[in-house]
XYZ file of N, CA, C and O in Angstrom:
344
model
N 113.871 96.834 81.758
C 112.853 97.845 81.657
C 112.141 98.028 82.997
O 111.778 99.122 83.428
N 112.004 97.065 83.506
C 110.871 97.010 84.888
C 112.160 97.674 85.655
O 111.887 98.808 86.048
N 113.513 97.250 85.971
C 114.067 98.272 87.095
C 114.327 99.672 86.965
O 114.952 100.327 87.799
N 113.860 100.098 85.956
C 113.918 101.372 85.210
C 113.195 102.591 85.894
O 113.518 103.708 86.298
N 111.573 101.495 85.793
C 110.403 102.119 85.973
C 110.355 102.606 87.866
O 110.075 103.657 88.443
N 110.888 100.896 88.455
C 111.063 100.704 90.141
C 111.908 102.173 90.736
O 111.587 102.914 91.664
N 113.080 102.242 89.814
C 113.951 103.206 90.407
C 112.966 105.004 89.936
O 112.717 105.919 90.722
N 112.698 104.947 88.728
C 111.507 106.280 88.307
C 110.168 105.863 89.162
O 109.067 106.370 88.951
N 110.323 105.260 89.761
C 109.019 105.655 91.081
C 109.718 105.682 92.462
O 108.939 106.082 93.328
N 111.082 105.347 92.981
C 111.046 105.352 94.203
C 111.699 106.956 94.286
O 111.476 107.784 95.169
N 112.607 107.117 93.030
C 113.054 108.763 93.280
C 111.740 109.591 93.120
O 111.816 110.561 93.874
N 110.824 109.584 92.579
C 109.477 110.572 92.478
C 108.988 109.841 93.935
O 109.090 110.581 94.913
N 108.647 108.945 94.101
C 107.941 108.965 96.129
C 109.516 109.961 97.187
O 109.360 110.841 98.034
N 110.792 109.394 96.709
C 111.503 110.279 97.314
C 111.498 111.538 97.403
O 111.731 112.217 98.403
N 111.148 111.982 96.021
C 111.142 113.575 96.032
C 109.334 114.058 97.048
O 108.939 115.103 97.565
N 108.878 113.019 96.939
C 107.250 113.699 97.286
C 107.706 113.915 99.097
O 107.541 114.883 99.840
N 108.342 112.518 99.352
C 108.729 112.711 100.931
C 109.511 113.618 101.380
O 109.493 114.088 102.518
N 110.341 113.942 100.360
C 111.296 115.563 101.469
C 110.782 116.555 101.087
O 111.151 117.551 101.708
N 110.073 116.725 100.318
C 109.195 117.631 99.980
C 108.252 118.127 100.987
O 107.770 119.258 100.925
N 107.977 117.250 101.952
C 107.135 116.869 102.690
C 107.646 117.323 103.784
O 107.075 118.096 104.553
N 108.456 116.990 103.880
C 109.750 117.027 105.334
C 110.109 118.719 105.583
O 109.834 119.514 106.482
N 110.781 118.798 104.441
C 111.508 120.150 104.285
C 110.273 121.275 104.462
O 110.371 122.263 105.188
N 109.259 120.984 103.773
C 107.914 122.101 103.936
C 107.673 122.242 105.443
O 107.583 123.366 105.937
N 107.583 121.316 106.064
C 107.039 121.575 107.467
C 107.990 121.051 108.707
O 107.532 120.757 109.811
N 109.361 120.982 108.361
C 110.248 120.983 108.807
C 111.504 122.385 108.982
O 112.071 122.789 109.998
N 111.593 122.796 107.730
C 112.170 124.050 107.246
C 111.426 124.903 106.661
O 111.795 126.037 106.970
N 110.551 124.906 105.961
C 110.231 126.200 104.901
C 109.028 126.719 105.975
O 108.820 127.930 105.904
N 108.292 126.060 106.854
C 106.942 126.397 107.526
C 107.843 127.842 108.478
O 107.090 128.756 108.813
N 108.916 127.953 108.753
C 109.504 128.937 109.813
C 109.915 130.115 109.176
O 110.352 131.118 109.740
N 109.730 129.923 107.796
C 110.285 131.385 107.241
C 108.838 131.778 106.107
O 108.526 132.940 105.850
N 108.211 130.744 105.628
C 106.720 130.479 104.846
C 106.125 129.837 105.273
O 106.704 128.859 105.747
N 104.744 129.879 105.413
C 103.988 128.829 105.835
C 103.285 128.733 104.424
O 103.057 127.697 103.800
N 103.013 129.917 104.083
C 102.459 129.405 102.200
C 103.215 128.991 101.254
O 102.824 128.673 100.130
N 104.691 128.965 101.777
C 105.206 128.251 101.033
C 105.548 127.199 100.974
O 105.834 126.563 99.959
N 105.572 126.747 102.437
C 105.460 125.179 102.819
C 103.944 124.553 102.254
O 104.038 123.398 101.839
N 103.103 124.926 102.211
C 101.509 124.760 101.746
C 101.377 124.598 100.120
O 100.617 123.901 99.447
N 102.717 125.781 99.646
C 102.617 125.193 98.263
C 103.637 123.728 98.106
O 103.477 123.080 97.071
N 104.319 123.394 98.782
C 105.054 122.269 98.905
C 104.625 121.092 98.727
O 105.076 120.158 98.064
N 103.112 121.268 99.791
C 102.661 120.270 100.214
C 101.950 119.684 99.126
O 101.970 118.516 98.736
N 101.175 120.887 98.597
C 100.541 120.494 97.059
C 101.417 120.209 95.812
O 101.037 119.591 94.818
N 102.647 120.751 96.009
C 103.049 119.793 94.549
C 103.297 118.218 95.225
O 102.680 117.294 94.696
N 104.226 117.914 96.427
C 104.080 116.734 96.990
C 102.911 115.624 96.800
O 102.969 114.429 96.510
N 101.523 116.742 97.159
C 100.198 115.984 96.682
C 100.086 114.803 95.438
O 99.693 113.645 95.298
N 100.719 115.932 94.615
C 100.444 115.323 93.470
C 101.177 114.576 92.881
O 100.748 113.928 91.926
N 102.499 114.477 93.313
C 103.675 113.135 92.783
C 102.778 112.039 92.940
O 101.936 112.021 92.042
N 102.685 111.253 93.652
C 102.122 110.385 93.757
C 101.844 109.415 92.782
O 102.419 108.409 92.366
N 99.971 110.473 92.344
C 99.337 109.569 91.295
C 100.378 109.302 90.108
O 100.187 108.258 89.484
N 101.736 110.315 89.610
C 101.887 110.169 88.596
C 103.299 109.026 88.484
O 103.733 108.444 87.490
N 103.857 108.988 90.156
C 104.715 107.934 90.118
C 103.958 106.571 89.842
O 104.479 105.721 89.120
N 102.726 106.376 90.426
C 101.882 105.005 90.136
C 101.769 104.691 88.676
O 101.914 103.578 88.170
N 101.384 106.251 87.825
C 101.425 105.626 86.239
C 102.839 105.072 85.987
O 103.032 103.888 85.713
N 103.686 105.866 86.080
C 105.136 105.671 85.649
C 105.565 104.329 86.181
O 106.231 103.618 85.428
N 105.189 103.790 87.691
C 105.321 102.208 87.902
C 104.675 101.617 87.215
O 105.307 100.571 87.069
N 103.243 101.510 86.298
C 102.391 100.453 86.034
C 102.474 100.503 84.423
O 101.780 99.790 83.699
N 103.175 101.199 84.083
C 103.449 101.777 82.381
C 103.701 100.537 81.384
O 104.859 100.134 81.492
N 103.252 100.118 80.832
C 103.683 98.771 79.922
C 104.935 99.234 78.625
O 104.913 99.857 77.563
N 105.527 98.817 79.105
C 106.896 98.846 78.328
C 107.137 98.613 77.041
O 106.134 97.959 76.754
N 107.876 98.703 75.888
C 107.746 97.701 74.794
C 108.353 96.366 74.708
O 108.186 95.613 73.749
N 109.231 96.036 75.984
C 109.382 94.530 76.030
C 108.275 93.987 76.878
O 108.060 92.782 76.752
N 107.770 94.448 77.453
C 106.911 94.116 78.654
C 105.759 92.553 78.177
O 105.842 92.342 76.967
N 105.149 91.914 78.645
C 104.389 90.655 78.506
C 102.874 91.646 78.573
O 102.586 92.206 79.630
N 102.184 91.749 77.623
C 100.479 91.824 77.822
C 100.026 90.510 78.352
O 100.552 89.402 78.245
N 98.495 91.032 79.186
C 97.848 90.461 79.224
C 97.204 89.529 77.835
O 96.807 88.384 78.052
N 97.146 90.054 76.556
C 96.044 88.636 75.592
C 97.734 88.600 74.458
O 97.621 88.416 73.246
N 98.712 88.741 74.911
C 100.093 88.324 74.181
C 100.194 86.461 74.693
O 99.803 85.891 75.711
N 100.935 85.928 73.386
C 100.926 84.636 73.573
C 101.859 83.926 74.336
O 103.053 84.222 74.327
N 101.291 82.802 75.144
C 102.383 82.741 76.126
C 103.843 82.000 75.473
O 104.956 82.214 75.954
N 103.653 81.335 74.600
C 104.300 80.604 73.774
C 103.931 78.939 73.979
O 104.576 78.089 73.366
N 102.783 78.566 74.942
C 102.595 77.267 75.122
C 101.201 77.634 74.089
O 100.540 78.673 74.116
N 100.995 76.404 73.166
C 100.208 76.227 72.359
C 98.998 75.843 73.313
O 98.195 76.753 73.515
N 98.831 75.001 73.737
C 97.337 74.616 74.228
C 96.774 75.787 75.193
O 95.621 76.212 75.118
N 97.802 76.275 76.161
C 97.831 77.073 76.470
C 96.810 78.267 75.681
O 95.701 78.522 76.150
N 97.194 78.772 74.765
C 96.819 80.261 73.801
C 95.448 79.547 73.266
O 94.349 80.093 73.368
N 95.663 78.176 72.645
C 94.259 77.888 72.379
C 93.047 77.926 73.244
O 91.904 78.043 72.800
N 93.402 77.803 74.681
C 92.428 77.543 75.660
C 92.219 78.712 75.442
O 91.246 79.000 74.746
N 93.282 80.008 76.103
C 91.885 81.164 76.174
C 91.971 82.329 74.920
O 91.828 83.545 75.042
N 92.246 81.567 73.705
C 91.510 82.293 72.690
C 90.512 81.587 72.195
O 90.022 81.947 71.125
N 90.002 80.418 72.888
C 88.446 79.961 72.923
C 87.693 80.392 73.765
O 86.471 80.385 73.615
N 88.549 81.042 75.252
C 87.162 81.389 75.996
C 87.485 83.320 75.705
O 86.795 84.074 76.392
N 88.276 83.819 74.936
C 87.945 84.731 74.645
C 87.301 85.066 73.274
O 87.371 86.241 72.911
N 86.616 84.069 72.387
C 85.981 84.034 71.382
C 87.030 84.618 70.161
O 86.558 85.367 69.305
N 87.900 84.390 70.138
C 88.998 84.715 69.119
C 88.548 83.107 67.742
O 88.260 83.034 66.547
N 88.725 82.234 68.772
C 89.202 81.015 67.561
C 87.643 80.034 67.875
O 87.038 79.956 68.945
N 87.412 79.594 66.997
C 86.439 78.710 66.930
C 86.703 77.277 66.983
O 86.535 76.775 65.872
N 87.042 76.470 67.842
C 87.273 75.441 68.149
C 85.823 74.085 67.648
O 84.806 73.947 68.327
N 86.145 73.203 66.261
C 84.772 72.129 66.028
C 85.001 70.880 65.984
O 84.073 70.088 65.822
């Protein structure tokens, strides 16, 4: 699942970079507003490759999922007030 996500973020940063390239490399000599609109969809890959890298999966490990060591889960579902330890 995680190389899934690695490869769906490096092709979306890929596409943001020639996007990038090609706008003000090629398209600025025949458009310059169209290189400008380039630049703004480019803009915006970005934030949405970062969700698509940080996306929790359904195999994926949560943060308050159990680790499978017992003392372990007991410790911090006592300091997260889950279990009452007397």
């Amino acid at each position: 699942m995680y190389a899934r996500r690695k490869h769906a973020y490096f092709a979306m940063m890929g596409v943001c970079i020639a996007l990038f390239v090609l706008a003000w490399g090629v398209v600025r000599i025949w458009s310059v507003p169209a290189a400008v609109a380039m630049c703004v969809v480019a803009m915006v890959i970005p934030p949405f490759a970062a969700i698509v890298a940080n996306r929790r999966g359904p195999d994926d490990r949560w943060w308050d999922d159990p680790s499978g060591d017992p003392k372990s889960d007991d410790w911090w579902d006592e300091l997260d007030g889950k279990k009452r330890h007397q």
